PDB file of C-alpha atoms in Angstrom:
ATOM      1  CA  MET B   1       6.712  11.252 -19.724  1.00 35.00           C
ATOM      2  CA  SER B   2       9.888  13.284 -20.025  1.00 34.00           C
ATOM      3  CA  GLY B   3      10.695  13.322 -16.299  1.00 40.00           C
ATOM      4  CA  LEU B   4      10.629   9.543 -16.028  1.00 42.00           C
ATOM      5  CA  LEU B   5      12.433   8.950 -19.290  1.00 34.00           C
ATOM      6  CA  ALA B   6      15.167  11.384 -18.278  1.00 32.00           C
ATOM      7  CA  LEU B   7      15.880   9.122 -15.323  1.00 33.00           C
ATOM      8  CA  GLY B   8      16.478   6.162 -17.591  1.00 33.00           C
ATOM      9  CA  LEU B   9      13.164   4.364 -17.051  1.00 35.00           C
ATOM     10  CA  VAL B  10      13.422   2.162 -20.113  1.00 34.00           C
ATOM     11  CA  SER B  11      13.194  -1.369 -18.720  1.00 38.00           C
ATOM     12  CA  ALA B  12      10.143  -3.236 -17.524  1.00 41.00           C
ATOM     13  CA  LEU B  13      12.427  -5.045 -15.097  1.00 50.00           C
ATOM     14  CA  SER B  14      13.913  -2.162 -13.116  1.00 74.00           C
ATOM     15  CA  ALA B  15      12.416   0.650 -11.088  1.00 83.00           C
ATOM     16  CA  SER B  16      13.676   4.220 -10.934  1.00 92.00           C
ATOM     17  CA  THR B  17      12.828   6.793  -8.309  1.00 96.00           C
ATOM     18  CA  ILE B  18      11.942  10.452  -8.474  1.00 96.00           C
ATOM     19  CA  HIS B  19      11.247  12.830  -5.597  1.00 97.00           C
ATOM     20  CA  LEU B  20       8.260  15.174  -5.679  1.00 97.00           C
ATOM     21  CA  PRO B  21       8.002  18.216  -3.389  1.00 96.00           C
ATOM     22  CA  LEU B  22       4.831  18.707  -1.381  1.00 95.00           C
ATOM     23  CA  ALA B  23       3.026  21.925  -2.245  1.00 86.00           C
ATOM     24  CA  HIS B  24       1.450  22.081   1.217  1.00 82.00           C
ATOM     25  CA  ASP B  25       4.806  21.510   2.994  1.00 84.00           C
ATOM     26  CA  SER B  26       7.876  22.657   1.071  1.00 84.00           C
ATOM     27  CA  SER B  27      10.187  21.058   3.635  1.00 90.00           C
ATOM     28  CA  GLN B  28       9.050  17.557   2.653  1.00 95.00           C
ATOM     29  CA  GLN B  29       9.112  15.408  -0.468  1.00 97.00           C
ATOM     30  CA  VAL B  30       7.726  12.024  -1.430  1.00 98.00           C
ATOM     31  CA  ALA B  31       9.480   9.293  -3.379  1.00 98.00           C
ATOM     32  CA  LEU B  32       7.727   7.824  -6.408  1.00 98.00           C
ATOM     33  CA  HIS B  33       9.148   4.529  -7.697  1.00 97.00           C
ATOM     34  CA  CYS B  34       8.123   3.602 -11.240  1.00 97.00           C
ATOM     35  CA  VAL B  35       8.571   0.741 -13.678  1.00 96.00           C
ATOM     36  CA  THR B  36       7.934   1.675 -17.314  1.00 94.00           C
ATOM     37  CA  PRO B  37       6.415  -0.968 -19.619  1.00 94.00           C
ATOM     38  CA  ALA B  38       8.066  -2.016 -22.826  1.00 87.00           C
ATOM     39  CA  HIS B  39       4.715  -1.678 -24.604  1.00 92.00           C
ATOM     40  CA  ALA B  40       2.623   0.999 -22.886  1.00 92.00           C
ATOM     41  CA  ASN B  41      -1.164   0.849 -22.857  1.00 94.00           C
ATOM     42  CA  GLY B  42      -1.460   4.536 -21.903  1.00 93.00           C
ATOM     43  CA  GLN B  43      -2.648   3.805 -18.361  1.00 95.00           C
ATOM     44  CA  GLY B  44      -1.022   3.857 -14.952  1.00 97.00           C
ATOM     45  CA  VAL B  45      -1.289   2.015 -11.658  1.00 98.00           C
ATOM     46  CA  LEU B  46      -0.301   3.743  -8.426  1.00 98.00           C
ATOM     47  CA  PHE B  47       0.344   1.499  -5.425  1.00 98.00           C
ATOM     48  CA  VAL B  48       0.229   2.848  -1.870  1.00 98.00           C
ATOM     49  CA  HIS B  49       1.636   0.912   1.056  1.00 98.00           C
ATOM     50  CA  GLY B  50       0.443   0.058   4.535  1.00 98.00           C
ATOM     51  CA  ALA B  51       1.326   1.108   8.059  1.00 97.00           C
ATOM     52  CA  SER B  52       4.883  -0.037   8.631  1.00 97.00           C
ATOM     53  CA  PHE B  53       6.981  -0.699   5.524  1.00 97.00           C
ATOM     54  CA  PRO B  54       7.452   1.162   2.224  1.00 98.00           C
ATOM     55  CA  THR B  55       6.673   0.420  -1.409  1.00 97.00           C
ATOM     56  CA  MET B  56       9.905  -1.329  -2.344  1.00 97.00           C
ATOM     57  CA  LEU B  57       9.390  -3.845   0.453  1.00 98.00           C
ATOM     58  CA  ALA B  58       5.809  -4.434  -0.678  1.00 98.00           C
ATOM     59  CA  PHE B  59       4.686  -3.957  -4.290  1.00 98.00           C
ATOM     60  CA  GLY B  60       8.236  -3.390  -5.497  1.00 97.00           C
ATOM     61  CA  PHE B  61       9.887  -6.240  -3.582  1.00 97.00           C
ATOM     62  CA  GLU B  62      11.670  -8.429  -6.118  1.00 97.00           C
ATOM     63  CA  PHE B  63      11.417 -12.125  -5.371  1.00 97.00           C
ATOM     64  CA  ALA B  64      13.802 -12.589  -8.299  1.00 95.00           C
ATOM     65  CA  PRO B  65      15.087 -10.028 -10.799  1.00 94.00           C
ATOM     66  CA  GLY B  66      12.072  -8.559 -12.604  1.00 94.00           C
ATOM     67  CA  ASP B  67       9.586 -10.396 -10.380  1.00 96.00           C
ATOM     68  CA  SER B  68       7.502  -7.988  -8.291  1.00 97.00           C
ATOM     69  CA  TRP B  69       3.896  -6.828  -8.382  1.00 98.00           C
ATOM     70  CA  MET B  70       5.023  -3.575 -10.003  1.00 98.00           C
ATOM     71  CA  ASP B  71       6.935  -5.567 -12.623  1.00 97.00           C
ATOM     72  CA  PHE B  72       3.869  -7.724 -13.264  1.00 97.00           C
ATOM     73  CA  MET B  73       1.696  -4.688 -13.944  1.00 97.00           C
ATOM     74  CA  ALA B  74       4.356  -3.161 -16.193  1.00 97.00           C
ATOM     75  CA  GLN B  75       4.380  -6.403 -18.155  1.00 96.00           C
ATOM     76  CA  GLN B  76       0.645  -5.897 -18.705  1.00 96.00           C
ATOM     77  CA  GLY B  77       1.390  -2.509 -20.278  1.00 96.00           C
ATOM     78  CA  PHE B  78       0.804  -0.206 -17.294  1.00 96.00           C
ATOM     79  CA  LEU B  79       3.152   2.452 -16.012  1.00 96.00           C
ATOM     80  CA  ALA B  80       3.486   0.893 -12.539  1.00 97.00           C
ATOM     81  CA  CYS B  81       4.412   3.255  -9.720  1.00 98.00           C
ATOM     82  CA  GLY B  82       4.560   3.014  -5.950  1.00 98.00           C
ATOM     83  CA  LEU B  83       4.517   5.889  -3.483  1.00 98.00           C
ATOM     84  CA  ASP B  84       6.458   6.128  -0.217  1.00 98.00           C
ATOM     85  CA  PHE B  85       4.542   8.284   2.248  1.00 98.00           C
ATOM     86  CA  VAL B  86       6.443  10.897   4.248  1.00 98.00           C
ATOM     87  CA  GLY B  87       8.420   9.158   6.975  1.00 97.00           C
ATOM     88  CA  PHE B  88       8.809   5.934   4.974  1.00 98.00           C
ATOM     89  CA  GLY B  89      11.356   4.464   2.587  1.00 97.00           C
ATOM     90  CA  ALA B  90      12.999   6.970   0.249  1.00 97.00           C
ATOM     91  CA  SER B  91      10.697   9.869   1.186  1.00 98.00           C
ATOM     92  CA  SER B  92      11.792  12.609   3.567  1.00 97.00           C
ATOM     93  CA  ARG B  93      11.246  12.438   7.299  1.00 96.00           C
ATOM     94  CA  PRO B  94       9.672  15.315   9.235  1.00 96.00           C
ATOM     95  CA  ALA B  95      11.501  16.892  12.149  1.00 95.00           C
ATOM     96  CA  ALA B  96       9.173  15.168  14.608  1.00 96.00           C
ATOM     97  CA  MET B  97      10.726  11.824  13.631  1.00 96.00           C
ATOM     98  CA  ALA B  98      14.089  13.013  14.987  1.00 95.00           C
ATOM     99  CA  ARG B  99      12.740  14.262  18.310  1.00 95.00           C
ATOM    100  CA  ALA B 100      11.273  12.441  21.292  1.00 96.00           C
ATOM    101  CA  ALA B 101       8.115  10.579  20.300  1.00 96.00           C
ATOM    102  CA  ALA B 102       6.047  12.349  22.950  1.00 96.00           C
ATOM    103  CA  ASP B 103       6.972  15.789  21.614  1.00 96.00           C
ATOM    104  CA  ALA B 104       4.590  15.721  18.624  1.00 97.00           C
ATOM    105  CA  ALA B 105       1.307  14.312  17.340  1.00 96.00           C
ATOM    106  CA  PRO B 106       1.305  11.113  15.241  1.00 97.00           C
ATOM    107  CA  VAL B 107       3.181  11.617  11.968  1.00 97.00           C
ATOM    108  CA  THR B 108       1.434  10.955   8.611  1.00 97.00           C
ATOM    109  CA  ARG B 109      -2.284  10.689   9.364  1.00 97.00           C
ATOM    110  CA  ALA B 110      -4.594   9.659   6.520  1.00 98.00           C
ATOM    111  CA  PRO B 111      -5.683  13.174   5.438  1.00 97.00           C
ATOM    112  CA  GLU B 112      -2.008  14.172   5.103  1.00 97.00           C
ATOM    113  CA  ALA B 113      -1.238  10.962   3.220  1.00 98.00           C
ATOM    114  CA  ALA B 114      -4.175  11.645   0.877  1.00 98.00           C
ATOM    115  CA  ARG B 115      -2.562  14.960  -0.048  1.00 97.00           C
ATOM    116  CA  GLU B 116       0.647  13.075  -0.825  1.00 98.00           C
ATOM    117  CA  ILE B 117      -1.287  10.718  -3.081  1.00 98.00           C
ATOM    118  CA  ALA B 118      -2.675  13.814  -4.811  1.00 97.00           C
ATOM    119  CA  VAL B 119       0.884  14.993  -5.548  1.00 97.00           C
ATOM    120  CA  ALA B 120       1.767  11.658  -7.151  1.00 97.00           C
ATOM    121  CA  ILE B 121      -1.485  11.420  -9.120  1.00 97.00           C
ATOM    122  CA  ASP B 122      -1.074  14.989 -10.387  1.00 96.00           C
ATOM    123  CA  TYR B 123       2.424  14.162 -11.590  1.00 95.00           C
ATOM    124  CA  LEU B 124       1.262  10.991 -13.348  1.00 96.00           C
ATOM    125  CA  ARG B 125      -1.723  12.690 -14.974  1.00 93.00           C
ATOM    126  CA  LYS B 126       0.617  15.282 -16.479  1.00 91.00           C
ATOM    127  CA  THR B 127       2.819  12.562 -17.970  1.00 89.00           C
ATOM    128  CA  PRO B 128       2.554  12.743 -21.780  1.00 83.00           C
ATOM    129  CA  GLY B 129       0.519   9.861 -23.159  1.00 85.00           C
ATOM    130  CA  MET B 130      -1.029   9.022 -19.808  1.00 90.00           C
ATOM    131  CA  GLY B 131      -4.740   8.279 -19.795  1.00 89.00           C
ATOM    132  CA  ARG B 132      -6.520   6.637 -16.875  1.00 94.00           C
ATOM    133  CA  ILE B 133      -4.929   5.898 -13.496  1.00 97.00           C
ATOM    134  CA  HIS B 134      -5.870   3.062 -11.176  1.00 98.00           C
ATOM    135  CA  LEU B 135      -5.132   3.242  -7.443  1.00 98.00           C
ATOM    136  CA  VAL B 136      -4.218   0.071  -5.527  1.00 98.00           C
ATOM    137  CA  ALA B 137      -3.844   0.373  -1.756  1.00 98.00           C
ATOM    138  CA  HIS B 138      -2.963  -2.049   1.035  1.00 98.00           C
ATOM    139  CA  SER B 139      -4.055  -2.173   4.674  1.00 98.00           C
ATOM    140  CA  TRP B 140      -3.812   1.277   6.316  1.00 98.00           C
ATOM    141  CA  GLY B 141      -3.045   2.725   2.877  1.00 98.00           C
ATOM    142  CA  THR B 142      -6.665   2.020   1.891  1.00 98.00           C
ATOM    143  CA  ILE B 143      -7.770   4.808   4.254  1.00 98.00           C
ATOM    144  CA  PRO B 144      -5.829   7.669   2.588  1.00 98.00           C
ATOM    145  CA  ALA B 145      -6.481   6.107  -0.834  1.00 98.00           C
ATOM    146  CA  ALA B 146     -10.242   6.198  -0.336  1.00 98.00           C
ATOM    147  CA  THR B 147      -9.938   9.667   1.204  1.00 98.00           C
ATOM    148  CA  PHE B 148      -8.232  10.838  -1.986  1.00 98.00           C
ATOM    149  CA  ALA B 149     -10.825   9.131  -4.203  1.00 98.00           C
ATOM    150  CA  ALA B 150     -13.682  10.784  -2.314  1.00 98.00           C
ATOM    151  CA  LYS B 151     -12.170  14.256  -2.682  1.00 97.00           C
ATOM    152  CA  HIS B 152     -11.081  13.880  -6.328  1.00 96.00           C
ATOM    153  CA  PRO B 153     -13.931  12.097  -8.119  1.00 91.00           C
ATOM    154  CA  GLY B 154     -12.528  12.587 -11.614  1.00 91.00           C
ATOM    155  CA  ALA B 155      -8.925  11.630 -10.953  1.00 95.00           C
ATOM    156  CA  LEU B 156      -9.126   7.824 -10.933  1.00 97.00           C
ATOM    157  CA  ALA B 157     -10.396   5.007 -13.134  1.00 97.00           C
ATOM    158  CA  SER B 158     -10.670   2.483 -10.291  1.00 98.00           C
ATOM    159  CA  LEU B 159      -9.868   1.883  -6.622  1.00 98.00           C
ATOM    160  CA  THR B 160      -8.597  -1.429  -5.223  1.00 98.00           C
ATOM    161  CA  LEU B 161      -8.655  -1.930  -1.446  1.00 98.00           C
ATOM    162  CA  PHE B 162      -6.417  -4.894  -0.567  1.00 98.00           C
ATOM    163  CA  GLY B 163      -6.817  -6.028   3.035  1.00 98.00           C
ATOM    164  CA  PRO B 164      -8.658  -2.847   4.060  1.00 98.00           C
ATOM    165  CA  VAL B 165      -9.004  -1.798   7.686  1.00 96.00           C
ATOM    166  CA  VAL B 166     -12.524  -2.533   8.916  1.00 94.00           C
ATOM    167  CA  PRO B 167     -14.197  -1.942  12.298  1.00 90.00           C
ATOM    168  CA  LYS B 168     -13.792  -4.681  14.883  1.00 80.00           C
ATOM    169  CA  PRO B 169     -16.806  -4.674  17.220  1.00 77.00           C
ATOM    170  CA  GLY B 170     -15.770  -5.079  20.820  1.00 73.00           C
ATOM    171  CA  GLU B 171     -12.079  -4.536  20.136  1.00 71.00           C
ATOM    172  CA  PRO B 172     -10.584  -2.307  22.859  1.00 70.00           C
ATOM    173  CA  ALA B 173      -9.273   1.050  21.718  1.00 70.00           C
ATOM    174  CA  GLU B 174      -5.566   1.761  22.049  1.00 76.00           C
ATOM    175  CA  PRO B 175      -5.294   5.512  21.427  1.00 81.00           C
ATOM    176  CA  VAL B 176      -2.058   6.648  19.770  1.00 88.00           C
ATOM    177  CA  HIS B 177      -0.730  10.054  20.810  1.00 91.00           C
ATOM    178  CA  GLU B 178       3.003   9.983  20.021  1.00 97.00           C
ATOM    179  CA  ALA B 179       4.779  10.897  16.781  1.00 97.00           C
ATOM    180  CA  TRP B 180       6.392   7.545  16.100  1.00 97.00           C
ATOM    181  CA  TRP B 181       6.779   3.990  17.354  1.00 97.00           C
ATOM    182  CA  THR B 182       9.599   1.470  17.082  1.00 97.00           C
ATOM    183  CA  ILE B 183      10.093  -2.099  15.980  1.00 97.00           C
ATOM    184  CA  SER B 184      13.087  -4.121  14.820  1.00 97.00           C
ATOM    185  CA  ALA B 185      13.251  -5.462  11.275  1.00 98.00           C
ATOM    186  CA  GLU B 186      13.465  -9.029  12.567  1.00 97.00           C
ATOM    187  CA  ALA B 187      10.414  -8.572  14.785  1.00 98.00           C
ATOM    188  CA  ARG B 188       8.409  -7.185  11.861  1.00 98.00           C
ATOM    189  CA  TYR B 189       9.512 -10.099   9.690  1.00 98.00           C
ATOM    190  CA  GLN B 190       8.327 -12.560  12.338  1.00 98.00           C
ATOM    191  CA  GLN B 191       4.927 -10.830  12.340  1.00 98.00           C
ATOM    192  CA  LEU B 192       4.702 -11.380   8.573  1.00 98.00           C
ATOM    193  CA  ARG B 193       4.787 -15.140   9.144  1.00 97.00           C
ATOM    194  CA  PHE B 194       1.398 -15.069  10.933  1.00 97.00           C
ATOM    195  CA  LYS B 195       2.304 -18.226  12.828  1.00 95.00           C
ATOM    196  CA  HIS B 196      -0.392 -17.487  15.426  1.00 95.00           C
ATOM    197  CA  VAL B 197      -3.051 -17.685  12.700  1.00 96.00           C
ATOM    198  CA  LEU B 198      -1.854 -20.285  10.196  1.00 97.00           C
ATOM    199  CA  PRO B 199      -2.060 -24.050  10.702  1.00 96.00           C
ATOM    200  CA  PRO B 200       1.319 -25.423  11.862  1.00 93.00           C
ATOM    201  CA  GLU B 201       1.925 -27.179   8.546  1.00 92.00           C
ATOM    202  CA  LEU B 202       1.208 -24.101   6.403  1.00 95.00           C
ATOM    203  CA  THR B 203       3.947 -21.657   5.382  1.00 96.00           C
ATOM    204  CA  LEU B 204       2.860 -18.832   3.101  1.00 98.00           C
ATOM    205  CA  LEU B 205       5.772 -16.399   2.801  1.00 98.00           C
ATOM    206  CA  GLU B 206       7.923 -16.668  -0.299  1.00 98.00           C
ATOM    207  CA  PRO B 207      11.465 -17.972   0.414  1.00 98.00           C
ATOM    208  CA  ALA B 208      12.983 -14.695  -0.821  1.00 98.00           C
ATOM    209  CA  VAL B 209      11.203 -12.874   1.997  1.00 98.00           C
ATOM    210  CA  ALA B 210      12.842 -15.115   4.570  1.00 96.00           C
ATOM    211  CA  ARG B 211      16.246 -14.561   2.989  1.00 97.00           C
ATOM    212  CA  ARG B 212      16.283 -10.818   2.360  1.00 98.00           C
ATOM    213  CA  TRP B 213      13.257  -8.909   3.607  1.00 98.00           C
ATOM    214  CA  ALA B 214      14.362  -8.088   7.159  1.00 98.00           C
ATOM    215  CA  GLY B 215      17.766  -6.864   6.014  1.00 97.00           C
ATOM    216  CA  GLU B 216      16.233  -4.627   3.359  1.00 97.00           C
ATOM    217  CA  PHE B 217      13.698  -3.266   5.838  1.00 98.00           C
ATOM    218  CA  ASP B 218      16.459  -2.452   8.306  1.00 97.00           C
ATOM    219  CA  ALA B 219      18.372  -0.618   5.571  1.00 96.00           C
ATOM    220  CA  SER B 220      15.279   1.392   4.534  1.00 96.00           C
ATOM    221  CA  VAL B 221      14.951   3.258   7.846  1.00 95.00           C
ATOM    222  CA  PRO B 222      17.526   5.692   9.270  1.00 93.00           C
ATOM    223  CA  HIS B 223      19.019   4.551  12.569  1.00 93.00           C
ATOM    224  CA  VAL B 224      18.953   7.260  15.228  1.00 92.00           C
ATOM    225  CA  ALA B 225      21.854   7.552  17.643  1.00 91.00           C
ATOM    226  CA  GLY B 226      20.800   6.656  21.163  1.00 92.00           C
ATOM    227  CA  ASP B 227      17.944   4.363  20.140  1.00 94.00           C
ATOM    228  CA  PRO B 228      18.152   0.711  21.215  1.00 94.00           C
ATOM    229  CA  PRO B 229      20.168  -1.342  18.706  1.00 93.00           C
ATOM    230  CA  GLY B 230      18.064  -2.444  15.752  1.00 94.00           C
ATOM    231  CA  GLU B 231      14.980  -0.426  16.715  1.00 96.00           C
ATOM    232  CA  LEU B 232      13.479   1.475  13.755  1.00 97.00           C
ATOM    233  CA  ARG B 233      11.355   4.617  14.069  1.00 97.00           C
ATOM    234  CA  ILE B 234       8.057   4.273  12.180  1.00 98.00           C
ATOM    235  CA  PRO B 235       5.435   7.065  11.795  1.00 98.00           C
ATOM    236  CA  ALA B 236       2.579   6.619  14.265  1.00 97.00           C
ATOM    237  CA  GLY B 237      -0.114   8.276  12.135  1.00 97.00           C
ATOM    238  CA  PRO B 238      -1.121   4.945  10.532  1.00 97.00           C
ATOM    239  CA  PRO B 239      -1.669   3.119  13.851  1.00 95.00           C
ATOM    240  CA  ALA B 240      -3.678   6.121  15.055  1.00 95.00           C
ATOM    241  CA  ASP B 241      -5.926   5.879  11.973  1.00 96.00           C
ATOM    242  CA  ILE B 242      -6.263   2.106  12.312  1.00 94.00           C
ATOM    243  CA  ASP B 243      -7.279   2.467  15.949  1.00 92.00           C
ATOM    244  CA  ALA B 244      -9.869   5.098  15.035  1.00 90.00           C
ATOM    245  CA  VAL B 245     -11.485   2.804  12.467  1.00 91.00           C
ATOM    246  CA  ALA B 246     -11.175  -0.490  14.327  1.00 82.00           C
ATOM    247  CA  SER B 247     -12.669   0.949  17.507  1.00 79.00           C
ATOM    248  CA  GLY B 248     -15.709   2.311  15.666  1.00 77.00           C
ATOM    249  CA  GLY B 249     -14.605   5.900  15.177  1.00 73.00           C
ATOM    250  CA  GLY B 250     -15.268   5.820  11.452  1.00 87.00           C
ATOM    251  CA  TYR B 251     -13.327   6.748   8.320  1.00 94.00           C
ATOM    252  CA  PRO B 252     -12.089  10.248   7.414  1.00 95.00           C
ATOM    253  CA  TYR B 253     -14.036  10.081   4.123  1.00 96.00           C
ATOM    254  CA  ASP B 254     -17.553   9.492   2.872  1.00 96.00           C
ATOM    255  CA  PRO B 255     -17.716   6.204   0.911  1.00 96.00           C
ATOM    256  CA  ALA B 256     -20.827   7.471  -0.887  1.00 96.00           C
ATOM    257  CA  ALA B 257     -18.693  10.206  -2.496  1.00 97.00           C
ATOM    258  CA  ILE B 258     -16.592   7.661  -4.385  1.00 97.00           C
ATOM    259  CA  THR B 259     -17.900   7.218  -7.921  1.00 97.00           C
ATOM    260  CA  VAL B 260     -15.345   4.837  -9.457  1.00 97.00           C
ATOM    261  CA  PRO B 261     -15.321   1.015  -9.510  1.00 98.00           C
ATOM    262  CA  VAL B 262     -14.195  -0.425  -6.161  1.00 98.00           C
ATOM    263  CA  PHE B 263     -12.600  -3.821  -5.463  1.00 98.00           C
ATOM    264  CA  VAL B 264     -12.179  -5.243  -1.952  1.00 98.00           C
ATOM    265  CA  VAL B 265      -9.779  -8.208  -1.951  1.00 98.00           C
ATOM    266  CA  TYR B 266      -8.304 -10.129   0.971  1.00 98.00           C
ATOM    267  CA  GLY B 267      -7.031 -13.531   2.052  1.00 98.00           C
ATOM    268  CA  ASP B 268      -8.835 -16.178   4.070  1.00 98.00           C
ATOM    269  CA  TYR B 269      -6.236 -15.798   6.860  1.00 98.00           C
ATOM    270  CA  ASP B 270      -6.365 -11.998   6.913  1.00 98.00           C
ATOM    271  CA  THR B 271      -6.484 -10.715  10.494  1.00 95.00           C
ATOM    272  CA  VAL B 272      -7.460  -7.140   9.526  1.00 95.00           C
ATOM    273  CA  THR B 273     -10.279  -7.889   7.069  1.00 95.00           C
ATOM    274  CA  ASP B 274     -12.931 -10.600   7.290  1.00 95.00           C
ATOM    275  CA  ASP B 275     -16.019 -11.519   5.269  1.00 96.00           C
ATOM    276  CA  ALA B 276     -18.424  -9.530   7.403  1.00 95.00           C
ATOM    277  CA  GLY B 277     -16.237  -6.444   7.535  1.00 94.00           C
ATOM    278  CA  ALA B 278     -15.434  -6.527   3.826  1.00 97.00           C
ATOM    279  CA  THR B 279     -19.093  -6.950   2.909  1.00 97.00           C
ATOM    280  CA  ALA B 280     -20.192  -4.104   5.168  1.00 95.00           C
ATOM    281  CA  LEU B 281     -17.449  -1.811   3.873  1.00 96.00           C
ATOM    282  CA  LEU B 282     -18.209  -2.450   0.220  1.00 97.00           C
ATOM    283  CA  ALA B 283     -21.919  -1.861   0.780  1.00 97.00           C
ATOM    284  CA  ARG B 284     -21.134   1.712   1.822  1.00 96.00           C
ATOM    285  CA  PHE B 285     -19.802   2.591  -1.655  1.00 97.00           C
ATOM    286  CA  GLY B 286     -23.302   3.254  -2.926  1.00 96.00           C
ATOM    287  CA  ALA B 287     -22.270   5.488  -5.850  1.00 97.00           C
ATOM    288  CA  SER B 288     -19.724   3.074  -7.290  1.00 97.00           C
ATOM    289  CA  PRO B 289     -20.828   1.694 -10.686  1.00 96.00           C
ATOM    290  CA  LEU B 290     -18.960  -1.594 -10.148  1.00 97.00           C
ATOM    291  CA  LYS B 291     -18.225  -3.337  -6.859  1.00 98.00           C
ATOM    292  CA  TRP B 292     -16.233  -6.534  -6.528  1.00 98.00           C
ATOM    293  CA  ARG B 293     -15.406  -8.482  -3.384  1.00 98.00           C
ATOM    294  CA  MET B 294     -13.038 -11.451  -3.390  1.00 98.00           C
ATOM    295  CA  ARG B 295     -11.543 -13.677  -0.714  1.00 98.00           C
ATOM    296  CA  ILE B 296      -8.510 -15.614  -1.916  1.00 98.00           C
ATOM    297  CA  ASP B 297      -7.713 -18.899  -0.196  1.00 97.00           C
ATOM    298  CA  HIS B 298      -4.331 -19.435   1.432  1.00 97.00           C
ATOM    299  CA  GLY B 299      -3.542 -15.761   1.861  1.00 98.00           C
ATOM    300  CA  SER B 300      -2.836 -13.622   4.908  1.00 98.00           C
ATOM    301  CA  HIS B 301      -2.795  -9.856   5.353  1.00 98.00           C
ATOM    302  CA  VAL B 302       0.537  -9.771   3.458  1.00 98.00           C
ATOM    303  CA  MET B 303      -0.539 -11.964   0.559  1.00 98.00           C
ATOM    304  CA  HIS B 304       1.545  -9.800  -1.793  1.00 98.00           C
ATOM    305  CA  LEU B 305       4.639 -11.350  -0.153  1.00 98.00           C
ATOM    306  CA  GLU B 306       3.367 -14.924  -0.243  1.00 98.00           C
ATOM    307  CA  ARG B 307       3.316 -17.963  -2.494  1.00 97.00           C
ATOM    308  CA  ASN B 308      -0.220 -17.245  -3.698  1.00 97.00           C
ATOM    309  CA  ARG B 309       0.587 -13.673  -4.681  1.00 98.00           C
ATOM    310  CA  HIS B 310      -0.050 -14.257  -8.391  1.00 98.00           C
ATOM    311  CA  SER B 311      -3.693 -15.003  -7.627  1.00 98.00           C
ATOM    312  CA  LEU B 312      -3.812 -11.524  -6.080  1.00 98.00           C
ATOM    313  CA  TYR B 313      -1.948  -9.926  -8.996  1.00 98.00           C
ATOM    314  CA  ARG B 314      -4.231 -11.488 -11.598  1.00 98.00           C
ATOM    315  CA  SER B 315      -7.417 -10.776  -9.686  1.00 98.00           C
ATOM    316  CA  VAL B 316      -6.568  -7.081  -9.411  1.00 98.00           C
ATOM    317  CA  ASN B 317      -5.567  -6.994 -13.073  1.00 98.00           C
ATOM    318  CA  ALA B 318      -8.903  -8.594 -14.032  1.00 98.00           C
ATOM    319  CA  PHE B 319     -10.803  -6.018 -11.990  1.00 98.00           C
ATOM    320  CA  ILE B 320      -8.884  -3.155 -13.601  1.00 98.00           C
ATOM    321  CA  HIS B 321      -9.756  -4.491 -17.049  1.00 97.00           C
ATOM    322  CA  ALA B 322     -13.412  -4.785 -16.049  1.00 97.00           C
ATOM    323  CA  ALA B 323     -13.311  -1.184 -14.841  1.00 96.00           C
ATOM    324  CA  GLN B 324     -11.705  -0.120 -18.122  1.00 92.00           C
ATOM    325  CA  GLU B 325     -14.508  -1.711 -20.132  1.00 91.00           C
ATOM    326  CA  MET B 326     -17.048   0.420 -18.278  1.00 85.00           C
ATOM    327  CA  GLN B 327     -15.340   3.656 -19.275  1.00 79.00           C
ATOM    328  CA  PRO B 328     -16.917   5.644 -22.131  1.00 70.00           C
TER     329      PRO B 328
END
């Protein structure tokens, strides 16, 4: 664990960041944010984010000092890390992100992101004292996470798919061809409220999200001269992958190749995952020795930013412990 310790990772209440070069693209590097536990259990959890915002606005977002999902897992004894994919957060941005969107193909498709996960997992597995590693992915991130798990059957102890992308029969396809898309931080924050789905009297987002999230999102993305004020460039690879799955084009991996325990978890107000889609997806993991499915009440697609987030934290932690007990 020398690399992490050299960066001063000694508190379970603060994250430090390292940058890892990509072997398949020396011009790019990914950021790995980690929280080290005070009392390590010799295992790690790697979180991977969804389509539009990075780790430290998701699993690493602190609702109060020392209060994030990464902090929670560190308090359980895990080395808790979160990866920013290329084009997001503290990771590098490819040249296509600086050019006109129409000049390149969508940036950061799932197979590329799976290779970035491999870089982070390889680093963690080489950390002295590290045993098993559990992968927890959200939304679009479940596609590269499962792609990695299918290609590296011995690398993981478990795979959690939180709010996974599932096919939507009859949903019209919206093909994505450009390198990036734009949205303002305030517009993305308003989407997180899911007001078009929730009953008028129900508010799910934590108050800290309302106070700080949009400002932190705006600060996490470079502003490009000439773009409309407040518009942020986001890699378009994730929407391209989501469209491919939702419109029936299938996943870039074979679920039957995944041989670790799999957990599908989502909220009752999730607009990406529903009971039928989650059940059908989980049934495809025929080689998994343990399969859990859970729907948590009063949760949307961004339940990790909501008032019921601890139900999500504890459910995933319980699944990881169940997966651990199955290991020889």
